[in-house]
Coordinates of C-alpha atoms in Angstrom, one line a residue:
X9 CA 0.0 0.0 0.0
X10 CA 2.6 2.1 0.8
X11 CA 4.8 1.8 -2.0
X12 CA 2.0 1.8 -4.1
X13 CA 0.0 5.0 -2.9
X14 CA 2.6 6.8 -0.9
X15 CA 5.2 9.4 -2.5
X16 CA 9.1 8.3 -3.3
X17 CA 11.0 10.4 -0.5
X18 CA 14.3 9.3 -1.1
X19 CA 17.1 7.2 -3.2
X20 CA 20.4 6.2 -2.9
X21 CA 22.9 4.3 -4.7
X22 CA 24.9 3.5 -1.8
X23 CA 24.2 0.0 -0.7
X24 CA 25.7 0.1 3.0
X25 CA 23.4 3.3 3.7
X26 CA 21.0 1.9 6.1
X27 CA 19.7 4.9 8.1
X28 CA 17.9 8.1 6.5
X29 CA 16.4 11.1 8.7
X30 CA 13.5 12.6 7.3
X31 CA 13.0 16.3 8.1
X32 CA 10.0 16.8 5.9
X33 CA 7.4 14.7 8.0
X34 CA 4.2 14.9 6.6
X35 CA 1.4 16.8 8.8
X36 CA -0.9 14.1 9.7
X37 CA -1.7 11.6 12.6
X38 CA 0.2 8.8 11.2
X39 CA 2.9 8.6 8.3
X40 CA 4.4 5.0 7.4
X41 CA 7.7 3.9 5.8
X42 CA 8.8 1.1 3.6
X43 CA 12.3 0.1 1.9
X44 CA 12.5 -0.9 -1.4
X45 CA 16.0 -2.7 -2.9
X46 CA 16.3 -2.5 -6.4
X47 CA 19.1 -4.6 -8.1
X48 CA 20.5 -6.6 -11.0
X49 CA 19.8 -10.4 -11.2
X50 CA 22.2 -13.0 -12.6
X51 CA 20.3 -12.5 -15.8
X52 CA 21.2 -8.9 -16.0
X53 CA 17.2 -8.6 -15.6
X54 CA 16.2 -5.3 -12.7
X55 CA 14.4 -6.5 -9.7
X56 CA 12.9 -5.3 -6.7
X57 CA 12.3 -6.1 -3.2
X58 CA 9.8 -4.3 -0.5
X59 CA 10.7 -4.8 3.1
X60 CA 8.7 -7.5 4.7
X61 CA 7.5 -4.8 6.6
X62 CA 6.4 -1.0 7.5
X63 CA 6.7 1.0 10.4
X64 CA 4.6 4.1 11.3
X65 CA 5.3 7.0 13.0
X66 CA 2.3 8.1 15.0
X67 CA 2.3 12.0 16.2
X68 CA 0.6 12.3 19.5
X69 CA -0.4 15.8 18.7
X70 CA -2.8 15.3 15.7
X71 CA -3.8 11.5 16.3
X72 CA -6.8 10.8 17.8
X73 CA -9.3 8.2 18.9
X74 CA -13.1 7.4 19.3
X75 CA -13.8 6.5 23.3
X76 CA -16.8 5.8 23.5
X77 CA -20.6 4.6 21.6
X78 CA -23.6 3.6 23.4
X79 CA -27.6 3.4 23.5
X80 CA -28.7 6.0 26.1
X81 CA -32.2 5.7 27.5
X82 CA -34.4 7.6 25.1
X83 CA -33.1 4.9 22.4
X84 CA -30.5 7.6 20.7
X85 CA -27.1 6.8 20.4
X86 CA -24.1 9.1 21.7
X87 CA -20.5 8.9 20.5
X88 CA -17.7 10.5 22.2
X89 CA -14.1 10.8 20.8
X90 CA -10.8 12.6 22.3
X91 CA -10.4 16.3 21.9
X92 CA -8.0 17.9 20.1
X93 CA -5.9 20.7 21.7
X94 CA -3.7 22.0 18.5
X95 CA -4.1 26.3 17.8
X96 CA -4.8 25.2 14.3
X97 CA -8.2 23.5 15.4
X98 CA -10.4 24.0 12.3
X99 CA -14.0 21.8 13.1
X100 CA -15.4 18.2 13.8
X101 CA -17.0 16.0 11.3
X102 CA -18.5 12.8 12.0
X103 CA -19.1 10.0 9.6
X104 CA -21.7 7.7 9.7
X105 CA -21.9 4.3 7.2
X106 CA -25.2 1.7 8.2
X107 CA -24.0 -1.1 7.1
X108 CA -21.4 -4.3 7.3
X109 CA -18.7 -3.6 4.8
X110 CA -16.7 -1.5 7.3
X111 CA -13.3 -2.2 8.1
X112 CA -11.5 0.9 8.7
X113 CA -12.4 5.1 9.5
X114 CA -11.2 5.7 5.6
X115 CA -14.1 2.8 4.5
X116 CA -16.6 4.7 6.8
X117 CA -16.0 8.5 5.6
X118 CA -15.8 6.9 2.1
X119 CA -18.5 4.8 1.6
X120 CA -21.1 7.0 4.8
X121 CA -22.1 10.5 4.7
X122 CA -21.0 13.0 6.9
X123 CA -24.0 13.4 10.2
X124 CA -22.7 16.8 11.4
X125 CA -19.4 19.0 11.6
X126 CA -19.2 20.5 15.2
X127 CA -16.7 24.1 14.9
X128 CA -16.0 23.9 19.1
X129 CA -12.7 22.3 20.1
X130 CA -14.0 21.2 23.4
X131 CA -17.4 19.7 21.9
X132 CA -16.3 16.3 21.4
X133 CA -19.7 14.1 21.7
X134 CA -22.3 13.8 19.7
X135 CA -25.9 12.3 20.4
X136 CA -27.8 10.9 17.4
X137 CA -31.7 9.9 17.0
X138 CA -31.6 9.0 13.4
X139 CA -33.8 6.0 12.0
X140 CA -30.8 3.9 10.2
X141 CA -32.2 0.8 8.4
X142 CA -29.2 -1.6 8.0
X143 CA -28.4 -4.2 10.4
X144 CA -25.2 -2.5 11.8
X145 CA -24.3 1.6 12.2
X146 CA -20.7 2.5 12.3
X147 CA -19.3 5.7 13.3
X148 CA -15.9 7.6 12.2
X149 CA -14.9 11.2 13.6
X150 CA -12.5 13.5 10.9
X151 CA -10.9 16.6 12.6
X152 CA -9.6 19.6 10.6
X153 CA -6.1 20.9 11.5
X154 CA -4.7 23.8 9.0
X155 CA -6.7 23.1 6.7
X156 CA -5.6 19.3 6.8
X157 CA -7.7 16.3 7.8
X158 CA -7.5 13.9 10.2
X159 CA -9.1 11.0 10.4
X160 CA -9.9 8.6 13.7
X161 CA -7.5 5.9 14.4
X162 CA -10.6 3.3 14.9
X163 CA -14.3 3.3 14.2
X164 CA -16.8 2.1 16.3
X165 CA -20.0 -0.3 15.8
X166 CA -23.3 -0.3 17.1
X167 CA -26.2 -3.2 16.9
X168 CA -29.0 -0.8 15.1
X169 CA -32.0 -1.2 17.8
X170 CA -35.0 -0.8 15.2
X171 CA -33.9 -3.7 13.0
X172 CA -35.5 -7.4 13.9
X173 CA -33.8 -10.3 12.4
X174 CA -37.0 -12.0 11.6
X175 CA -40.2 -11.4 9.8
X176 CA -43.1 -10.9 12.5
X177 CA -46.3 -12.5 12.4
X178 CA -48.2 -10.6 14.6
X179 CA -47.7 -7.3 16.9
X180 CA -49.6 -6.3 20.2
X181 CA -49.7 -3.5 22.5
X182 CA -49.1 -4.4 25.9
X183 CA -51.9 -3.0 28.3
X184 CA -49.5 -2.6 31.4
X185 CA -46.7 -0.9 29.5
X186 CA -47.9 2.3 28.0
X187 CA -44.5 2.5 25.6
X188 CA -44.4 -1.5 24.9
X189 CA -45.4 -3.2 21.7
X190 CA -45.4 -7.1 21.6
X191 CA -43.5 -8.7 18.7
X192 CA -44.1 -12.1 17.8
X193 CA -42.0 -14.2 16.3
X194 CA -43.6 -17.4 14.5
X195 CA -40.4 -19.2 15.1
X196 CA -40.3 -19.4 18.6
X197 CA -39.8 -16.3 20.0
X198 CA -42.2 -12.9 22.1
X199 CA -40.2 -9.4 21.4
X200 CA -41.3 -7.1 24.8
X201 CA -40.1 -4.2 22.4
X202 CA -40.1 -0.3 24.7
X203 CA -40.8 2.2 22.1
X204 CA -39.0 5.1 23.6
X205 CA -35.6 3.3 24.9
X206 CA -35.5 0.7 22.1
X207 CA -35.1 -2.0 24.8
X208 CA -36.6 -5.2 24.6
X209 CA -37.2 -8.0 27.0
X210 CA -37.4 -11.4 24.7
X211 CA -39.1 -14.8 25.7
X212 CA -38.2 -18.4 23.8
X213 CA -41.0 -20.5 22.8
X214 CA -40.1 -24.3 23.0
X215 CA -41.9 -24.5 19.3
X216 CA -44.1 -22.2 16.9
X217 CA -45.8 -19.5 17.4
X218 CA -48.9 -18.6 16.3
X219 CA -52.6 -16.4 17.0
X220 CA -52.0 -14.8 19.9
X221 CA -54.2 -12.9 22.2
X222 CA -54.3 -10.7 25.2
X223 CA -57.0 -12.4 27.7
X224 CA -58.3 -12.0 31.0
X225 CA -58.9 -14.9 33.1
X226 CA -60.3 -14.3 37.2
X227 CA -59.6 -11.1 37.4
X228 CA -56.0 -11.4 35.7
X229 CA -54.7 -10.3 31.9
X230 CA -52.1 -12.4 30.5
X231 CA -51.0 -13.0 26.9
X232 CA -51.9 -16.4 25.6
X233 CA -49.5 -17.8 23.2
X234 CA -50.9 -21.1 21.0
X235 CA -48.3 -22.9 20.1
X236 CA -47.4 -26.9 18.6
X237 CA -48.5 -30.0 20.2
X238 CA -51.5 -28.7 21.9
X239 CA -49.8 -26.2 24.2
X240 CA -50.7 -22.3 25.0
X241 CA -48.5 -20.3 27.1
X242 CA -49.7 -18.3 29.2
X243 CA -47.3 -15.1 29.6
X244 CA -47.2 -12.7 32.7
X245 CA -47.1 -9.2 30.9
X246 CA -45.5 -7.3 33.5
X247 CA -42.7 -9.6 34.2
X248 CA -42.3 -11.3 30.6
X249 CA -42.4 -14.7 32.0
X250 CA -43.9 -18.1 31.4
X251 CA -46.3 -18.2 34.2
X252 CA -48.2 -21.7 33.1
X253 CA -48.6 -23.9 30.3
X254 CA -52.3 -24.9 29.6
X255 CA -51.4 -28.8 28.1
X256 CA -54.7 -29.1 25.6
X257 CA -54.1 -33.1 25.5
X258 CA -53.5 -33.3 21.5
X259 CA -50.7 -33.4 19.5
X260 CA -52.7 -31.0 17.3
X261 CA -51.0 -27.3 16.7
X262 CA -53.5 -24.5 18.6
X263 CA -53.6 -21.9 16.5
X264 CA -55.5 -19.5 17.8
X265 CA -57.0 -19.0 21.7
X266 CA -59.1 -16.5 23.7
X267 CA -60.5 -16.6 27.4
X268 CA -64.3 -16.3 27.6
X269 CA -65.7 -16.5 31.5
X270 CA -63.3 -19.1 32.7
X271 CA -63.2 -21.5 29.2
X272 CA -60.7 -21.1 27.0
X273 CA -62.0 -21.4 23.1
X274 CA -59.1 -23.0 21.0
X275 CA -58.5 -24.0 17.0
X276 CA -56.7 -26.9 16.8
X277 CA -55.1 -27.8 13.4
X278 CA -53.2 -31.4 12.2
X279 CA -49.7 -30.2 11.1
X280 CA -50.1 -31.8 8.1
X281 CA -53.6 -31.3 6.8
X282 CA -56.6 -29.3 7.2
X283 CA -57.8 -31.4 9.4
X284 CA -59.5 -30.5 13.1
X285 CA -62.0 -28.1 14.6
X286 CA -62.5 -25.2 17.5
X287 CA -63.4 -26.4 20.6
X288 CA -63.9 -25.5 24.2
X289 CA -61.2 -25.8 27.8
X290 CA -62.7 -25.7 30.9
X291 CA -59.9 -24.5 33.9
X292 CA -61.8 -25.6 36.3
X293 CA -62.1 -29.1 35.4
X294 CA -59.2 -29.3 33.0
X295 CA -61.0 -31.1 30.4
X296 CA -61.9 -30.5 27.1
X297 CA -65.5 -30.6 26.6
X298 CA -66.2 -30.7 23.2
X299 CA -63.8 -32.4 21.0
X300 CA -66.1 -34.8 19.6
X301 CA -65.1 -35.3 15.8
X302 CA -62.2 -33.6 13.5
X303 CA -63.9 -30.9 11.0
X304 CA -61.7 -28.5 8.3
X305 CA -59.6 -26.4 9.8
X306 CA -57.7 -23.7 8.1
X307 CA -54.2 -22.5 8.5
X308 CA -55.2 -18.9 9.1
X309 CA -58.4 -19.3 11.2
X310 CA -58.6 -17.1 13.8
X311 CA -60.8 -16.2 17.3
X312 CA -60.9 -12.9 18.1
X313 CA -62.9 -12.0 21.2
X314 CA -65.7 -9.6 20.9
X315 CA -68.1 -9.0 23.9
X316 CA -69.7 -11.0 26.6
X317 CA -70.1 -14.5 25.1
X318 CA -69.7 -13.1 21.7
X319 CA -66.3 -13.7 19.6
X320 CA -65.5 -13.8 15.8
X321 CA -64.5 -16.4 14.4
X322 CA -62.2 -15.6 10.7
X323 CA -61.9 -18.6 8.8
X324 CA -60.7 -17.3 5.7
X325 CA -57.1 -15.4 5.3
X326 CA -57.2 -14.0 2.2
X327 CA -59.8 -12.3 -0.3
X328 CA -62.3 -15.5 -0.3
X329 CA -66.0 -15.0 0.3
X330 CA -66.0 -17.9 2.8
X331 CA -66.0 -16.1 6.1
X332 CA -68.0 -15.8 9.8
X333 CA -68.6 -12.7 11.5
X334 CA -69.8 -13.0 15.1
X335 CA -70.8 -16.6 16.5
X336 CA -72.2 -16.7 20.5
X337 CA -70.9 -19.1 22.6
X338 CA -73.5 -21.1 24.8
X339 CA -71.9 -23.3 27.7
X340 CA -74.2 -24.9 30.3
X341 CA -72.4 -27.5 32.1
X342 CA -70.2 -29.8 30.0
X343 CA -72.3 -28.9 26.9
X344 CA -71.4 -26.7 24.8
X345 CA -72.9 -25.1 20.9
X346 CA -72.1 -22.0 19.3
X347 CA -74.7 -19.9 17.3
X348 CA -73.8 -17.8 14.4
X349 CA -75.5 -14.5 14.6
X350 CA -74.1 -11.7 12.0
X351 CA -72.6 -13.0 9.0
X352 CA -74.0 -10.9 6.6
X353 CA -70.8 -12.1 3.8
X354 CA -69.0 -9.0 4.5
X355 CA -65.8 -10.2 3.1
X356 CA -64.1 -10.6 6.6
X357 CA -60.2 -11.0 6.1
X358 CA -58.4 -12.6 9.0
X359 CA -55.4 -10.9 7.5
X360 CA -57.2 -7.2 8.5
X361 CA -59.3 -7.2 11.0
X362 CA -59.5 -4.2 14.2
X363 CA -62.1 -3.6 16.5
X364 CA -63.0 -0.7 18.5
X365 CA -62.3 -0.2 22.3
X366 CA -65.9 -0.3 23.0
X367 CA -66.2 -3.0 20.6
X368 CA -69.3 -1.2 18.9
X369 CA -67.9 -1.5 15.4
X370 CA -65.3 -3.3 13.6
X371 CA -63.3 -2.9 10.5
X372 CA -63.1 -5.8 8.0
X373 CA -61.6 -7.4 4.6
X374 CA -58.5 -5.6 2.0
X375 CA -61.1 -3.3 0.9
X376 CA -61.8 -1.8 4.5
X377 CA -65.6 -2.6 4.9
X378 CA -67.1 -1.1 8.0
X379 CA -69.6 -2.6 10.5
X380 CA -71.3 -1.3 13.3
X381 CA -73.0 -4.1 16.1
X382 CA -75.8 -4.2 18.3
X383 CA -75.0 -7.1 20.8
X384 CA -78.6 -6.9 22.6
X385 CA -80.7 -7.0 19.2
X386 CA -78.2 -9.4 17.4
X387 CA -77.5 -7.0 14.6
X388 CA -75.2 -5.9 12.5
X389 CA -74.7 -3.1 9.6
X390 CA -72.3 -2.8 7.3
X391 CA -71.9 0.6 5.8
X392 CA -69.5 1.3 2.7
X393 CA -65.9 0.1 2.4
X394 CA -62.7 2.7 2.5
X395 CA -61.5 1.7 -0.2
X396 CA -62.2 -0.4 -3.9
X397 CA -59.1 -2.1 -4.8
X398 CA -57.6 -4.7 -2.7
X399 CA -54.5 -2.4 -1.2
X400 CA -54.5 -2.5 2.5
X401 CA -52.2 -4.9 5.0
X402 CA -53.2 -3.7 8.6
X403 CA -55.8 -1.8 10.3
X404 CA -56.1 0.2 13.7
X405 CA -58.6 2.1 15.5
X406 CA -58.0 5.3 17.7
X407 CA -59.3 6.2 20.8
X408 CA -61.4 9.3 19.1
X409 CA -62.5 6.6 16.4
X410 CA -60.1 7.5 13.5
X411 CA -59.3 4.4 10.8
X412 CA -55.7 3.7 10.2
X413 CA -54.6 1.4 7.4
X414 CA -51.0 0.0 6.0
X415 CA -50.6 -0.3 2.8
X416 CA -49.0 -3.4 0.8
X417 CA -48.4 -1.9 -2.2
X418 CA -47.3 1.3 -1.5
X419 CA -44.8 3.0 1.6
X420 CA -47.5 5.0 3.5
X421 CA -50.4 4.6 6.1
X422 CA -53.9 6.2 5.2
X423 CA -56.0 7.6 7.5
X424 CA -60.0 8.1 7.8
X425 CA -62.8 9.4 9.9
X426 CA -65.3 7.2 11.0
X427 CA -68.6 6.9 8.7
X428 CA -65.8 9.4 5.8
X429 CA -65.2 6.7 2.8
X430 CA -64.4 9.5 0.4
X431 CA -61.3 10.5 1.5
X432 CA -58.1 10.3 3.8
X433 CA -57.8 12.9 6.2
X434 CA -53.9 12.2 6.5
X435 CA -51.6 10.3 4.8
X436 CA -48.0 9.2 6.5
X437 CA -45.0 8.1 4.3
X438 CA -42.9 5.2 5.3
X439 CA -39.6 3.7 4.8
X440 CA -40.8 0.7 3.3
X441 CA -43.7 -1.1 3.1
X442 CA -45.6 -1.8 6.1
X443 CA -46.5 -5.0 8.0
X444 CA -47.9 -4.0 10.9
X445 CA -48.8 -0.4 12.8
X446 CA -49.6 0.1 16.3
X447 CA -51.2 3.8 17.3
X448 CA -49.7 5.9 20.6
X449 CA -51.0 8.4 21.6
X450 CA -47.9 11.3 19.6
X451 CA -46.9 8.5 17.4
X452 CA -47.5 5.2 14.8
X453 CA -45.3 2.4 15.2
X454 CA -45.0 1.2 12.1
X455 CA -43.1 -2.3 11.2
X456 CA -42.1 -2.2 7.8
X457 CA -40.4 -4.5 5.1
X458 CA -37.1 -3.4 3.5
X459 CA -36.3 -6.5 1.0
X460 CA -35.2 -9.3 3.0
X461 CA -35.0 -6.7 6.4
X462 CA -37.8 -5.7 9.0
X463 CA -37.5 -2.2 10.2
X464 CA -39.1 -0.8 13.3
X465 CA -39.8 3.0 12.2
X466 CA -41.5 5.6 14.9
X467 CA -43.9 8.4 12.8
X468 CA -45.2 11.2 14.8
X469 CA -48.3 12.7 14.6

């Protein structure tokens, strides 16, 4: 590299000359030397020979290193380097390269963009809140000395806190954490994931994940995890623990669970074929009452619980016809039959499905169809849809009854009013396309898809 890159300094002819004093040192933090021997072979043919190796000369008054990079708590990152005390102290500049292919500060400054150039000598930190999307952020600091610059002797490497290395099935927002969403991981694993510090507490599933749901059971709300081999988890949501494990006596998958009174209504599923049927746990007697015959069972069915006895039961994931709205659940002893009371074939999609706090209304199917219920006169009404071609992923209600939808075509969230299916009162871009959105009350998380990356991006509103 040297030889190569570096400027010819001196030559001699004298072959016992083995010292040379160089009074011309270059002004920067580190300058190297080599020794090249050029000669005449046997065959009369010139030949050279570079010195096995190079030594550097490091000048304690220009060089310079990074001390220090860390998360703080409100999930920014600060970096902190040693300050330069030379009278020709020009600025600061820090480099910033997301990504792997990093191996020195001349890769970062070359192949990154410069965050911010700071003109005090004694500011030497800098706090960052950026929303990087590449696995890995890496951090060089350039200082400018008469007009000369000089670049860190390391780099420094962070883990980037918003990406997840897996593609999530499901998110949650956890009712005892204001600032926590739940992150599920089909593969085995629940992300506790803080909003604000970028902190996560993670629990491992012995086996796959699926439907998950937020339950309450005596008085108590847990997360209920349905899992392989007829086993739900039971999670404690304050302490991210594995407080029980309901054993459903199958070696069925349960892919979907809610708590109704003190029954737990479960979808069990062969592994291997659509075979197997919803049916009914009682705690108190740790039976299962009703598994009386194997039915069709579909991959993507889901229970989602709705009011009282009342729960909806999505068969279909997907833009089929073939779908349930809500079915009542009748238990009087050890007998117990289900009555199906609005399916009015609104198109419900399993794959977007949100209903309100006061579960008075719910929003249904890639097109957005609204439905308003009235539990005590076994109605429903389905008004208009927001939107007529097939382009939404995700949908949330607000607390003042605003309609938030993902899109999987496009990088952006649209918004609606309530009962408004001309229009979007707000649209929010996004870096990517998004899976999944959660609403706070100053901000979306959105969970988005970046080719083969998921990346956790905070919106405010």
């Amino acid at each position: 590299m040297i030889t190569n890159l570096g400027q010819l300094i001196y030559q001699g002819t004298n072959n016992l000359k083995d010292v040379y004093v160089d009074n011309k040192v270059p002004f920067n933090s580190f300058v190297g030397y080599a020794v090249v021997t050029n000669y005449m072979d046997e065959h009369n043919n010139k030949t050279s020979i570079t010195s096995v190796n190079y030594l550097s000369y490091e000048n304690k008054d220009l060089s310079f290193s990074i001390t220090s990079l860390k998360k703080l708590a409100d999930g920014s990152l600060n970096l902190i380097w040693e300050k330069d005390n030379n009278v020709g102290f020009e600025n600061y500049s820090i480099a910033v390269f997301d990504g792997y292919a990093s191996y020195s500060s001349e890769d970062i400054v070359r192949n990154g963009m410069i965050l911010k150039t700071l003109n005090d000598q004694k500011d030497n930190t800098l706090t960052d809140a950026s929303q990087y999307t590449k696995q890995k952020i890496n951090f060089a600091v350039i200082k400018t000395i008469n007009g000369k610059k000089i670049l860190s002797k390391n780099f420094l490497s962070i883990e980037n806190p918003k990406i997840l290395n897996f593609k999530p099935s499901q998110t949650l927002k956890n009712p005892f954490h204001q600032n926590e969403i739940i992150i599920i991981n089909p593969d085995g694993e629940i992300v506790f994931y803080n909003i604000n510090s970028l902190t996560n507490n993670k629990i491992k599933i012995a086996g796959r994940i699926f439907f998950c749901s937020i339950g309450e059971l005596n008085g108590v709300t847990d997360l209920y995890v349905p899992s392989e081999n007829g086993k739900v988890f039971v999670i404690d949501l304050n302490s991210y623990e594995i407080k029980k494990t309901i054993n459903l006596f199958t070696d069925y998958d349960i892919t979907s669970a809610i708590t109704i009174d003190n029954h737990l209504l479960f979808i069990e599923k062969h592994p291997y074929a659509y075979i197997g049927g919803m049916f009914v746990y009682d705690f108190t007697s740790n039976i299962v009452l009703n598994r009386n015959g194997t039915y069709t069972s579909n991959p993507q069915s889901k229970l989602v619980y709705a009011k009282e006895n009342y729960f909806f039961f999505l068969k279909v994931d997907g833009l089929e016809y073939r779908s349930t709205g809500v079915t009542k659940l009748n238990i009087n002893g050890n007998e117990v039959s289900t009555e199906t009371k609005f399916d009015d074939y609104t198109k419900l999609d399993s794959r977007l499905f949100t209903l309100s706090d006061d579960k008075s209304f719910f929003i249904s199917t890639n097109l957005g169809y609204q439905s308003s219920l009235d539990y005590k006169n076994v109605s429903t009404v389905t008004t208009e849809s927001y939107s007529k071609n097939p382009i939404f992923g995700d949908a949330k209600i607000s607390k003042n009854n605003l309609i938030y939808f993902s899109h999987l075509n496009n990088p952006r969230i649209d918004v609606f009013e309530k009962n408004n299916f001309t229009s979007t009162i707000k649209q929010y871009p996004t870096t990517g396309i998004p899976m999944f959105i959660e609403l706070f009350e100053n901000q979306i998380i959105s969970l988005n898809q970046l080719g083969n990356s998921y990346f956790i991006e905070t919106i405010s509103q």
